[in-house]
PDB file of C-alpha atoms in Angstrom:
ATOM      1  CA  MET T   1      22.078  50.213-121.702  1.00  0.00           C
ATOM      2  CA  LYS T   2      20.591  47.543-119.495  1.00  0.00           C
ATOM      3  CA  ARG T   3      21.637  49.548-116.437  1.00  0.00           C
ATOM      4  CA  THR T   4      19.892  52.676-117.763  1.00  0.00           C
ATOM      5  CA  ALA T   5      16.749  50.716-118.477  1.00  0.00           C
ATOM      6  CA  GLY T   6      16.794  49.334-114.972  1.00  0.00           C
ATOM      7  CA  VAL T   7      17.033  52.804-113.470  1.00  0.00           C
ATOM      8  CA  VAL T   8      14.182  54.060-115.637  1.00  0.00           C
ATOM      9  CA  THR T   9      12.060  51.060-114.678  1.00  0.00           C
ATOM     10  CA  ALA T  10      12.717  51.707-110.966  1.00  0.00           C
ATOM     11  CA  LEU T  11      11.765  55.364-111.309  1.00  0.00           C
ATOM     12  CA  LEU T  12       8.548  54.500-113.134  1.00  0.00           C
ATOM     13  CA  LEU T  13       7.669  51.941-110.459  1.00  0.00           C
ATOM     14  CA  ALA T  14       8.279  54.470-107.689  1.00  0.00           C
ATOM     15  CA  ALA T  15       6.062  56.991-109.456  1.00  0.00           C
ATOM     16  CA  ALA T  16       3.312  54.420-109.863  1.00  0.00           C
ATOM     17  CA  VAL T  17       3.430  53.275-106.251  1.00  0.00           C
ATOM     18  CA  GLY T  18       3.942  56.771-104.766  1.00  0.00           C
ATOM     19  CA  THR T  19       5.837  57.812-101.680  1.00  0.00           C
ATOM     20  CA  PRO T  20       4.533  56.623 -98.306  1.00  0.00           C
ATOM     21  CA  SER T  21       1.935  59.016 -96.917  1.00  0.00           C
ATOM     22  CA  ALA T  22       2.311  60.561 -93.466  1.00  0.00           C
ATOM     23  CA  VAL T  23       0.909  58.382 -90.723  1.00  0.00           C
ATOM     24  CA  ALA T  24      -2.375  59.806 -89.459  1.00  0.00           C
ATOM     25  CA  ALA T  25      -2.281  61.135 -85.899  1.00  0.00           C
ATOM     26  CA  GLU T  26      -3.765  58.680 -83.425  1.00  0.00           C
ATOM     27  CA  THR T  27      -6.836  59.834 -81.514  1.00  0.00           C
ATOM     28  CA  LYS T  28      -7.568  58.403 -78.082  1.00  0.00           C
ATOM     29  CA  ASN T  29     -10.865  58.938 -76.316  1.00  0.00           C
ATOM     30  CA  LEU T  30     -10.673  59.941 -72.651  1.00  0.00           C
ATOM     31  CA  GLN T  31     -13.656  60.007 -70.287  1.00  0.00           C
ATOM     32  CA  VAL T  32     -13.118  62.121 -67.168  1.00  0.00           C
ATOM     33  CA  MET T  33     -15.603  62.156 -64.284  1.00  0.00           C
ATOM     34  CA  SER T  34     -15.842  64.849 -61.630  1.00  0.00           C
ATOM     35  CA  TRP T  35     -17.862  64.325 -58.468  1.00  0.00           C
ATOM     36  CA  ASN T  36     -18.049  65.868 -55.017  1.00  0.00           C
ATOM     37  CA  MET T  37     -18.917  62.712 -53.061  1.00  0.00           C
ATOM     38  CA  CYS T  38     -19.980  64.489 -49.851  1.00  0.00           C
ATOM     39  CA  GLY T  39     -18.184  61.700 -48.046  1.00  0.00           C
ATOM     40  CA  SER T  40     -17.604  63.407 -44.694  1.00  0.00           C
ATOM     41  CA  GLN T  41     -19.067  61.874 -41.555  1.00  0.00           C
ATOM     42  CA  ARG T  42     -18.547  65.085 -39.611  1.00  0.00           C
ATOM     43  CA  SER T  43     -21.828  66.875 -38.881  1.00  0.00           C
ATOM     44  CA  THR T  44     -20.499  70.323 -39.841  1.00  0.00           C
ATOM     45  CA  TRP T  45     -20.030  69.105 -43.420  1.00  0.00           C
ATOM     46  CA  HIS T  46     -23.785  68.392 -43.746  1.00  0.00           C
ATOM     47  CA  CYS T  47     -23.461  65.118 -45.638  1.00  0.00           C
ATOM     48  CA  GLU T  48     -25.896  63.198 -43.490  1.00  0.00           C
ATOM     49  CA  GLY T  49     -28.544  61.333 -45.467  1.00  0.00           C
ATOM     50  CA  THR T  50     -26.415  61.076 -48.601  1.00  0.00           C
ATOM     51  CA  GLY T  51     -25.712  57.367 -48.439  1.00  0.00           C
ATOM     52  CA  THR T  52     -23.119  54.968 -47.108  1.00  0.00           C
ATOM     53  CA  PRO T  53     -19.479  54.854 -48.204  1.00  0.00           C
ATOM     54  CA  GLN T  54     -20.225  51.723 -50.230  1.00  0.00           C
ATOM     55  CA  GLN T  55     -23.130  53.371 -52.014  1.00  0.00           C
ATOM     56  CA  LYS T  56     -20.838  56.248 -52.988  1.00  0.00           C
ATOM     57  CA  ILE T  57     -18.174  53.791 -54.170  1.00  0.00           C
ATOM     58  CA  ASP T  58     -20.826  52.038 -56.243  1.00  0.00           C
ATOM     59  CA  VAL T  59     -21.642  55.315 -58.031  1.00  0.00           C
ATOM     60  CA  VAL T  60     -18.049  55.630 -59.216  1.00  0.00           C
ATOM     61  CA  LYS T  61     -17.925  51.963 -60.227  1.00  0.00           C
ATOM     62  CA  TYR T  62     -21.205  52.303 -62.122  1.00  0.00           C
ATOM     63  CA  HIS T  63     -19.843  55.089 -64.312  1.00  0.00           C
ATOM     64  CA  VAL T  64     -16.575  53.228 -64.838  1.00  0.00           C
ATOM     65  CA  GLN T  65     -18.476  50.158 -66.004  1.00  0.00           C
ATOM     66  CA  ASN T  66     -21.297  51.815 -67.945  1.00  0.00           C
ATOM     67  CA  ASN T  67     -19.885  55.122 -69.194  1.00  0.00           C
ATOM     68  CA  TYR T  68     -16.297  53.945 -69.644  1.00  0.00           C
ATOM     69  CA  VAL T  69     -14.791  56.460 -67.235  1.00  0.00           C
ATOM     70  CA  HIS T  70     -10.993  56.364 -67.354  1.00  0.00           C
ATOM     71  CA  ALA T  71     -10.312  59.037 -64.730  1.00  0.00           C
ATOM     72  CA  ALA T  72     -12.233  60.442 -61.759  1.00  0.00           C
ATOM     73  CA  LEU T  73     -11.657  63.786 -60.070  1.00  0.00           C
ATOM     74  CA  LEU T  74     -13.180  63.296 -56.619  1.00  0.00           C
ATOM     75  CA  GLN T  75     -13.804  65.879 -53.928  1.00  0.00           C
ATOM     76  CA  GLU T  76     -14.754  65.256 -50.273  1.00  0.00           C
ATOM     77  CA  VAL T  77     -13.587  61.647 -50.301  1.00  0.00           C
ATOM     78  CA  CYS T  78     -12.396  59.967 -47.113  1.00  0.00           C
ATOM     79  CA  GLU T  79      -9.012  58.314 -47.464  1.00  0.00           C
ATOM     80  CA  GLY T  80     -10.263  54.997 -46.122  1.00  0.00           C
ATOM     81  CA  ASP T  81     -13.138  54.979 -48.617  1.00  0.00           C
ATOM     82  CA  LEU T  82     -10.686  55.797 -51.408  1.00  0.00           C
ATOM     83  CA  THR T  83      -8.581  52.790 -50.393  1.00  0.00           C
ATOM     84  CA  GLU T  84     -11.688  50.603 -50.585  1.00  0.00           C
ATOM     85  CA  LEU T  85     -12.655  52.060 -53.980  1.00  0.00           C
ATOM     86  CA  MET T  86      -9.216  51.220 -55.362  1.00  0.00           C
ATOM     87  CA  ALA T  87      -9.464  47.668 -54.067  1.00  0.00           C
ATOM     88  CA  GLN T  88     -12.835  47.221 -55.776  1.00  0.00           C
ATOM     89  CA  LEU T  89     -11.677  48.774 -59.061  1.00  0.00           C
ATOM     90  CA  GLY T  90      -8.904  46.217 -59.124  1.00  0.00           C
ATOM     91  CA  PRO T  91      -5.376  46.158 -60.542  1.00  0.00           C
ATOM     92  CA  GLY T  92      -4.378  48.644 -63.190  1.00  0.00           C
ATOM     93  CA  TRP T  93      -5.847  51.668 -61.396  1.00  0.00           C
ATOM     94  CA  THR T  94      -3.745  54.351 -59.701  1.00  0.00           C
ATOM     95  CA  LYS T  95      -4.552  57.236 -57.364  1.00  0.00           C
ATOM     96  CA  SER T  96      -3.324  60.465 -55.859  1.00  0.00           C
ATOM     97  CA  PHE T  97      -4.838  61.756 -52.604  1.00  0.00           C
ATOM     98  CA  ALA T  98      -4.460  65.247 -51.129  1.00  0.00           C
ATOM     99  CA  PRO T  99      -6.040  66.061 -47.734  1.00  0.00           C
ATOM    100  CA  TYR T 100      -8.016  69.128 -46.770  1.00  0.00           C
ATOM    101  CA  GLN T 101      -6.403  70.959 -43.894  1.00  0.00           C
ATOM    102  CA  TRP T 102      -7.744  73.117 -41.099  1.00  0.00           C
ATOM    103  CA  SER T 103      -5.577  76.101 -40.304  1.00  0.00           C
ATOM    104  CA  GLN T 104      -5.396  77.991 -37.040  1.00  0.00           C
ATOM    105  CA  GLY T 105      -3.002  80.546 -38.473  1.00  0.00           C
ATOM    106  CA  ALA T 106       0.109  80.973 -36.358  1.00  0.00           C
ATOM    107  CA  ASP T 107      -0.928  77.965 -34.258  1.00  0.00           C
ATOM    108  CA  GLY T 108      -0.455  75.604 -37.219  1.00  0.00           C
ATOM    109  CA  LYS T 109      -2.717  73.359 -39.279  1.00  0.00           C
ATOM    110  CA  TRP T 110      -3.636  69.706 -39.497  1.00  0.00           C
ATOM    111  CA  ASN T 111      -5.368  67.309 -41.833  1.00  0.00           C
ATOM    112  CA  SER T 112      -9.167  67.416 -41.706  1.00  0.00           C
ATOM    113  CA  ARG T 113     -10.771  64.268 -40.303  1.00  0.00           C
ATOM    114  CA  CYS T 114     -13.387  62.190 -42.058  1.00  0.00           C
ATOM    115  CA  GLY T 115     -15.336  61.798 -38.815  1.00  0.00           C
ATOM    116  CA  GLU T 116     -15.970  63.591 -35.563  1.00  0.00           C
ATOM    117  CA  ASP T 117     -13.173  64.035 -33.029  1.00  0.00           C
ATOM    118  CA  THR T 118     -14.248  60.731 -31.480  1.00  0.00           C
ATOM    119  CA  GLY T 119     -15.108  59.090 -34.822  1.00  0.00           C
ATOM    120  CA  ARG T 120     -13.201  58.124 -37.930  1.00  0.00           C
ATOM    121  CA  ALA T 121      -9.681  59.529 -37.859  1.00  0.00           C
ATOM    122  CA  ASP T 122      -8.736  59.046 -41.521  1.00  0.00           C
ATOM    123  CA  ALA T 123      -8.273  62.226 -43.514  1.00  0.00           C
ATOM    124  CA  ILE T 124     -10.734  63.677 -46.000  1.00  0.00           C
ATOM    125  CA  GLY T 125      -9.550  65.316 -49.193  1.00  0.00           C
ATOM    126  CA  THR T 126      -9.563  65.233 -52.971  1.00  0.00           C
ATOM    127  CA  ALA T 127      -8.369  62.421 -55.200  1.00  0.00           C
ATOM    128  CA  ILE T 128      -7.421  61.749 -58.784  1.00  0.00           C
ATOM    129  CA  VAL T 129      -8.205  58.159 -59.751  1.00  0.00           C
ATOM    130  CA  LEU T 130      -6.900  56.841 -63.057  1.00  0.00           C
ATOM    131  CA  LYS T 131      -7.088  53.691 -65.134  1.00  0.00           C
ATOM    132  CA  GLY T 132      -3.455  53.181 -66.100  1.00  0.00           C
ATOM    133  CA  GLN T 133      -0.142  54.700 -65.176  1.00  0.00           C
ATOM    134  CA  MET T 134      -0.007  58.051 -63.375  1.00  0.00           C
ATOM    135  CA  ALA T 135       3.031  60.343 -63.309  1.00  0.00           C
ATOM    136  CA  ASP T 136       4.145  63.508 -61.498  1.00  0.00           C
ATOM    137  CA  ALA T 137       1.237  63.634 -59.067  1.00  0.00           C
ATOM    138  CA  ARG T 138       1.618  66.732 -56.924  1.00  0.00           C
ATOM    139  CA  GLU T 139      -0.082  69.702 -55.312  1.00  0.00           C
ATOM    140  CA  TYR T 140       0.317  73.258 -56.549  1.00  0.00           C
ATOM    141  CA  PRO T 141       0.140  76.177 -54.111  1.00  0.00           C
ATOM    142  CA  VAL T 142      -2.837  78.494 -54.524  1.00  0.00           C
ATOM    143  CA  THR T 143      -4.109  81.228 -52.218  1.00  0.00           C
ATOM    144  CA  GLN T 144      -5.846  79.789 -49.149  1.00  0.00           C
ATOM    145  CA  PRO T 145      -7.599  81.220 -46.066  1.00  0.00           C
ATOM    146  CA  TYR T 146      -4.982  81.871 -43.401  1.00  0.00           C
ATOM    147  CA  VAL T 147      -7.504  80.635 -40.853  1.00  0.00           C
ATOM    148  CA  GLY T 148     -10.108  78.002 -41.691  1.00  0.00           C
ATOM    149  CA  GLN T 149     -10.559  75.250 -44.260  1.00  0.00           C
ATOM    150  CA  GLN T 150      -7.823  74.896 -46.874  1.00  0.00           C
ATOM    151  CA  SER T 151      -8.434  72.848 -50.017  1.00  0.00           C
ATOM    152  CA  PRO T 152      -5.694  71.398 -52.243  1.00  0.00           C
ATOM    153  CA  PHE T 153      -5.219  71.924 -55.962  1.00  0.00           C
ATOM    154  CA  GLN T 154      -3.567  68.810 -57.339  1.00  0.00           C
ATOM    155  CA  CYS T 155      -2.614  67.501 -60.780  1.00  0.00           C
ATOM    156  CA  ALA T 156      -1.259  64.269 -62.255  1.00  0.00           C
ATOM    157  CA  THR T 157      -0.405  63.095 -65.754  1.00  0.00           C
ATOM    158  CA  ALA T 158      -2.414  60.306 -67.381  1.00  0.00           C
ATOM    159  CA  VAL T 159       0.531  58.666 -69.129  1.00  0.00           C
ATOM    160  CA  TYR T 160      -1.339  56.734 -71.833  1.00  0.00           C
ATOM    161  CA  TRP T 161      -3.057  59.919 -73.035  1.00  0.00           C
ATOM    162  CA  ASN T 162      -0.227  62.299 -72.091  1.00  0.00           C
ATOM    163  CA  VAL T 163      -2.835  64.615 -70.557  1.00  0.00           C
ATOM    164  CA  ARG T 164      -2.459  66.563 -67.326  1.00  0.00           C
ATOM    165  CA  LEU T 165      -5.478  66.007 -65.042  1.00  0.00           C
ATOM    166  CA  CYS T 166      -6.199  68.557 -62.313  1.00  0.00           C
ATOM    167  CA  ASN T 167      -8.687  68.524 -59.445  1.00  0.00           C
ATOM    168  CA  VAL T 168     -10.283  71.752 -58.175  1.00  0.00           C
ATOM    169  CA  HIS T 169     -12.138  72.445 -54.942  1.00  0.00           C
ATOM    170  CA  ALA T 170     -12.410  76.187 -54.533  1.00  0.00           C
ATOM    171  CA  SER T 171     -12.914  77.929 -51.218  1.00  0.00           C
ATOM    172  CA  ARG T 172     -16.471  79.031 -50.597  1.00  0.00           C
ATOM    173  CA  LEU T 173     -17.323  82.542 -49.516  1.00  0.00           C
ATOM    174  CA  GLY T 174     -17.070  82.625 -45.722  1.00  0.00           C
ATOM    175  CA  SER T 175     -14.382  79.940 -45.499  1.00  0.00           C
ATOM    176  CA  ASN T 176     -12.301  82.173 -43.234  1.00  0.00           C
ATOM    177  CA  PRO T 177     -14.195  82.397 -39.908  1.00  0.00           C
ATOM    178  CA  ASP T 178     -12.213  85.455 -38.858  1.00  0.00           C
ATOM    179  CA  HIS T 179     -13.133  87.300 -42.064  1.00  0.00           C
ATOM    180  CA  PRO T 180     -16.278  85.677 -43.506  1.00  0.00           C
ATOM    181  CA  ASP T 181     -16.627  88.428 -46.131  1.00  0.00           C
ATOM    182  CA  TRP T 182     -13.225  87.671 -47.693  1.00  0.00           C
ATOM    183  CA  ASP T 183     -13.410  85.868 -51.036  1.00  0.00           C
ATOM    184  CA  TYR T 184     -10.512  83.736 -52.234  1.00  0.00           C
ATOM    185  CA  ARG T 185     -12.018  82.380 -55.455  1.00  0.00           C
ATOM    186  CA  ASP T 186     -10.780  85.156 -57.746  1.00  0.00           C
ATOM    187  CA  ASP T 187      -7.181  84.595 -56.670  1.00  0.00           C
ATOM    188  CA  GLN T 188      -7.546  80.817 -56.822  1.00  0.00           C
ATOM    189  CA  PHE T 189      -9.093  80.829 -60.311  1.00  0.00           C
ATOM    190  CA  ALA T 190      -6.428  83.177 -61.666  1.00  0.00           C
ATOM    191  CA  GLU T 191      -3.690  80.988 -60.193  1.00  0.00           C
ATOM    192  CA  ILE T 192      -5.287  77.792 -61.507  1.00  0.00           C
ATOM    193  CA  LYS T 193      -5.547  79.373 -64.962  1.00  0.00           C
ATOM    194  CA  ALA T 194      -1.844  80.268 -64.879  1.00  0.00           C
ATOM    195  CA  ILE T 195      -0.938  76.696 -63.892  1.00  0.00           C
ATOM    196  CA  VAL T 196      -3.068  74.822 -66.435  1.00  0.00           C
ATOM    197  CA  ASN T 197      -1.953  77.193 -69.194  1.00  0.00           C
ATOM    198  CA  THR T 198       1.512  75.651 -68.884  1.00  0.00           C
ATOM    199  CA  PHE T 199       0.224  72.196 -69.852  1.00  0.00           C
ATOM    200  CA  PRO T 200       0.058  71.310 -73.587  1.00  0.00           C
ATOM    201  CA  LYS T 201      -2.956  69.048 -72.917  1.00  0.00           C
ATOM    202  CA  THR T 202      -5.166  69.228 -69.864  1.00  0.00           C
ATOM    203  CA  VAL T 203      -8.514  68.316 -68.349  1.00  0.00           C
ATOM    204  CA  PHE T 204      -9.323  70.084 -65.093  1.00  0.00           C
ATOM    205  CA  GLY T 205     -12.509  70.144 -63.099  1.00  0.00           C
ATOM    206  CA  GLY T 206     -14.210  69.871 -59.783  1.00  0.00           C
ATOM    207  CA  ASP T 207     -16.263  71.881 -57.317  1.00  0.00           C
ATOM    208  CA  PHE T 208     -15.686  75.579 -58.075  1.00  0.00           C
ATOM    209  CA  ASN T 209     -18.255  76.771 -55.496  1.00  0.00           C
ATOM    210  CA  SER T 210     -19.317  79.437 -58.005  1.00  0.00           C
ATOM    211  CA  LEU T 211     -22.224  79.925 -60.349  1.00  0.00           C
ATOM    212  CA  SER T 212     -21.434  80.309 -64.042  1.00  0.00           C
ATOM    213  CA  PRO T 213     -20.442  83.852 -65.021  1.00  0.00           C
ATOM    214  CA  ASP T 214     -23.443  84.077 -67.397  1.00  0.00           C
ATOM    215  CA  ASP T 215     -25.947  82.674 -64.888  1.00  0.00           C
ATOM    216  CA  PRO T 216     -28.624  85.364 -64.370  1.00  0.00           C
ATOM    217  CA  ASN T 217     -28.634  84.598 -60.638  1.00  0.00           C
ATOM    218  CA  THR T 218     -24.937  85.095 -60.049  1.00  0.00           C
ATOM    219  CA  LYS T 219     -23.574  88.027 -58.091  1.00  0.00           C
ATOM    220  CA  ASP T 220     -20.003  86.819 -58.356  1.00  0.00           C
ATOM    221  CA  ALA T 221     -19.182  86.753 -62.065  1.00  0.00           C
ATOM    222  CA  TRP T 222     -16.136  88.883 -61.216  1.00  0.00           C
ATOM    223  CA  VAL T 223     -14.340  85.886 -59.628  1.00  0.00           C
ATOM    224  CA  TRP T 224     -13.868  84.307 -63.087  1.00  0.00           C
ATOM    225  CA  PRO T 225     -10.699  85.693 -64.716  1.00  0.00           C
ATOM    226  CA  ALA T 226     -10.623  86.558 -68.397  1.00  0.00           C
ATOM    227  CA  GLY T 227      -9.262  83.712 -70.470  1.00  0.00           C
ATOM    228  CA  LEU T 228     -10.333  80.848 -68.218  1.00  0.00           C
ATOM    229  CA  TYR T 229     -13.954  80.168 -69.175  1.00  0.00           C
ATOM    230  CA  SER T 230     -14.152  80.289 -72.965  1.00  0.00           C
ATOM    231  CA  THR T 231     -17.069  81.939 -74.751  1.00  0.00           C
ATOM    232  CA  GLY T 232     -17.050  79.149 -77.332  1.00  0.00           C
ATOM    233  CA  PRO T 233     -14.763  77.294 -79.728  1.00  0.00           C
ATOM    234  CA  GLY T 234     -12.057  79.481 -81.189  1.00  0.00           C
ATOM    235  CA  THR T 235     -12.085  81.993 -78.323  1.00  0.00           C
ATOM    236  CA  GLU T 236      -9.595  82.398 -75.509  1.00  0.00           C
ATOM    237  CA  GLY T 237      -9.829  79.976 -72.622  1.00  0.00           C
ATOM    238  CA  TYR T 238     -11.253  76.506 -72.120  1.00  0.00           C
ATOM    239  CA  VAL T 239     -14.609  75.225 -73.338  1.00  0.00           C
ATOM    240  CA  GLU T 240     -16.607  73.766 -70.449  1.00  0.00           C
ATOM    241  CA  CYS T 241     -18.120  70.310 -70.646  1.00  0.00           C
ATOM    242  CA  ASP T 242     -21.762  71.439 -70.582  1.00  0.00           C
ATOM    243  CA  GLN T 243     -21.719  74.830 -72.272  1.00  0.00           C
ATOM    244  CA  THR T 244     -23.537  75.484 -75.536  1.00  0.00           C
ATOM    245  CA  GLY T 245     -21.968  77.940 -77.943  1.00  0.00           C
ATOM    246  CA  ALA T 246     -20.933  81.228 -76.377  1.00  0.00           C
ATOM    247  CA  SER T 247     -23.223  80.872 -73.349  1.00  0.00           C
ATOM    248  CA  ARG T 248     -21.192  80.113 -70.230  1.00  0.00           C
ATOM    249  CA  THR T 249     -23.920  78.212 -68.460  1.00  0.00           C
ATOM    250  CA  GLY T 250     -25.047  74.598 -68.148  1.00  0.00           C
ATOM    251  CA  ARG T 251     -27.284  72.212 -66.300  1.00  0.00           C
ATOM    252  CA  ALA T 252     -27.512  72.334 -62.508  1.00  0.00           C
ATOM    253  CA  THR T 253     -24.939  70.240 -60.672  1.00  0.00           C
ATOM    254  CA  HIS T 254     -26.097  70.746 -57.081  1.00  0.00           C
ATOM    255  CA  SER T 255     -29.278  69.935 -55.201  1.00  0.00           C
ATOM    256  CA  PHE T 256     -30.000  73.650 -54.639  1.00  0.00           C
ATOM    257  CA  GLY T 257     -30.549  73.968 -58.387  1.00  0.00           C
ATOM    258  CA  GLY T 258     -27.417  75.765 -59.572  1.00  0.00           C
ATOM    259  CA  LYS T 259     -24.281  74.838 -61.476  1.00  0.00           C
ATOM    260  CA  ILE T 260     -21.123  74.969 -59.362  1.00  0.00           C
ATOM    261  CA  ASP T 261     -19.252  71.943 -60.767  1.00  0.00           C
ATOM    262  CA  TYR T 262     -17.290  72.164 -64.010  1.00  0.00           C
ATOM    263  CA  VAL T 263     -15.002  70.180 -66.286  1.00  0.00           C
ATOM    264  CA  PHE T 264     -12.778  72.130 -68.682  1.00  0.00           C
ATOM    265  CA  SER T 265     -10.404  70.784 -71.311  1.00  0.00           C
ATOM    266  CA  SER T 266      -7.925  71.877 -73.929  1.00  0.00           C
ATOM    267  CA  GLU T 267      -8.960  68.867 -76.024  1.00  0.00           C
ATOM    268  CA  THR T 268     -11.872  68.379 -78.433  1.00  0.00           C
ATOM    269  CA  ARG T 269     -15.144  67.730 -76.611  1.00  0.00           C
ATOM    270  CA  ARG T 270     -17.021  64.615 -77.749  1.00  0.00           C
ATOM    271  CA  TRP T 271     -19.902  64.544 -75.273  1.00  0.00           C
ATOM    272  CA  CYS T 272     -20.885  65.698 -71.800  1.00  0.00           C
ATOM    273  CA  MET T 273     -23.049  64.017 -69.170  1.00  0.00           C
ATOM    274  CA  VAL T 274     -24.622  65.403 -66.002  1.00  0.00           C
ATOM    275  CA  ALA T 275     -26.057  62.614 -63.861  1.00  0.00           C
ATOM    276  CA  ASP T 276     -28.075  63.021 -60.678  1.00  0.00           C
ATOM    277  CA  SER T 277     -27.247  60.886 -57.658  1.00  0.00           C
ATOM    278  CA  ALA T 278     -29.093  60.155 -54.440  1.00  0.00           C
ATOM    279  CA  PHE T 279     -25.764  59.692 -52.681  1.00  0.00           C
ATOM    280  CA  SER T 280     -24.426  63.254 -52.694  1.00  0.00           C
ATOM    281  CA  ASP T 281     -25.714  66.807 -52.847  1.00  0.00           C
ATOM    282  CA  HIS T 282     -23.634  67.173 -56.025  1.00  0.00           C
ATOM    283  CA  HIS T 283     -24.350  65.602 -59.407  1.00  0.00           C
ATOM    284  CA  VAL T 284     -21.824  63.617 -61.401  1.00  0.00           C
ATOM    285  CA  MET T 285     -20.222  65.232 -64.440  1.00  0.00           C
ATOM    286  CA  ILE T 286     -18.492  63.245 -67.180  1.00  0.00           C
ATOM    287  CA  GLU T 287     -16.753  64.679 -70.210  1.00  0.00           C
ATOM    288  CA  SER T 288     -15.464  62.621 -73.121  1.00  0.00           C
ATOM    289  CA  VAL T 289     -12.661  64.267 -75.094  1.00  0.00           C
ATOM    290  CA  ALA T 290     -10.696  63.224 -78.155  1.00  0.00           C
ATOM    291  CA  VAL T 291      -6.977  63.414 -77.474  1.00  0.00           C
ATOM    292  CA  THR T 292      -4.784  63.584 -80.551  1.00  0.00           C
ATOM    293  CA  ALA T 293      -1.235  62.287 -80.150  1.00  0.00           C
TER     294      ALA T 293
END
């Protein structure tokens, strides 16, 4: 009888206390910055008058310190300046660098220089800079001009957030000097879409060299593939940092007055910032997303 009473008492206690509830999913905020630094010291890149390497480094550091940037997708950054940026950010930061290359077709290709032929010899390229551990940093092949400037598409995993970060610098119209009317952006965007669609969680952005598909001034809306640029929450594709509702537009990101820089994410958007800078012809973009484990 005592044993039965003990069992009943235990059951009543369990009912009163209840079974443990499921642990709530942890949400981690992630701030990702995208910026074309216009860091080249080669005259054909037209970055003269956009500040010194240190002034450009200070822009990145400012947003790290004041807007809590955890990751930066940088375009047109010289490798030597990237090394200096990492030294000034300090321990705990990691990087992946991928050089631009100039192709002469059958005659081969080589890394693009930061300076003139008689100037700085370090390469210029794109970089992913991350606070914390980085994994599986690599380039993915996308269609490039057979002759002319080739730009990498690279991704790396931000381990703490388990998010795949990808850096875009699309070819501009006229990038192939032998065929200046050939456009590579439609192929590149379709290929980038296919790549990022394989990642469960992703933030990808950069210089797309294209106006928004809903911009009234664009003549190239056709380069954007269906299912890349979402028309709003709940629709196919990725919501862009600065879009409002279904309108695929946003604030200007370049000194000419148009939007050609974008940050897309599979994660929930918290806020978006577009910040002007005297030290590049491109503005800074920062998106904060909520990443649920």
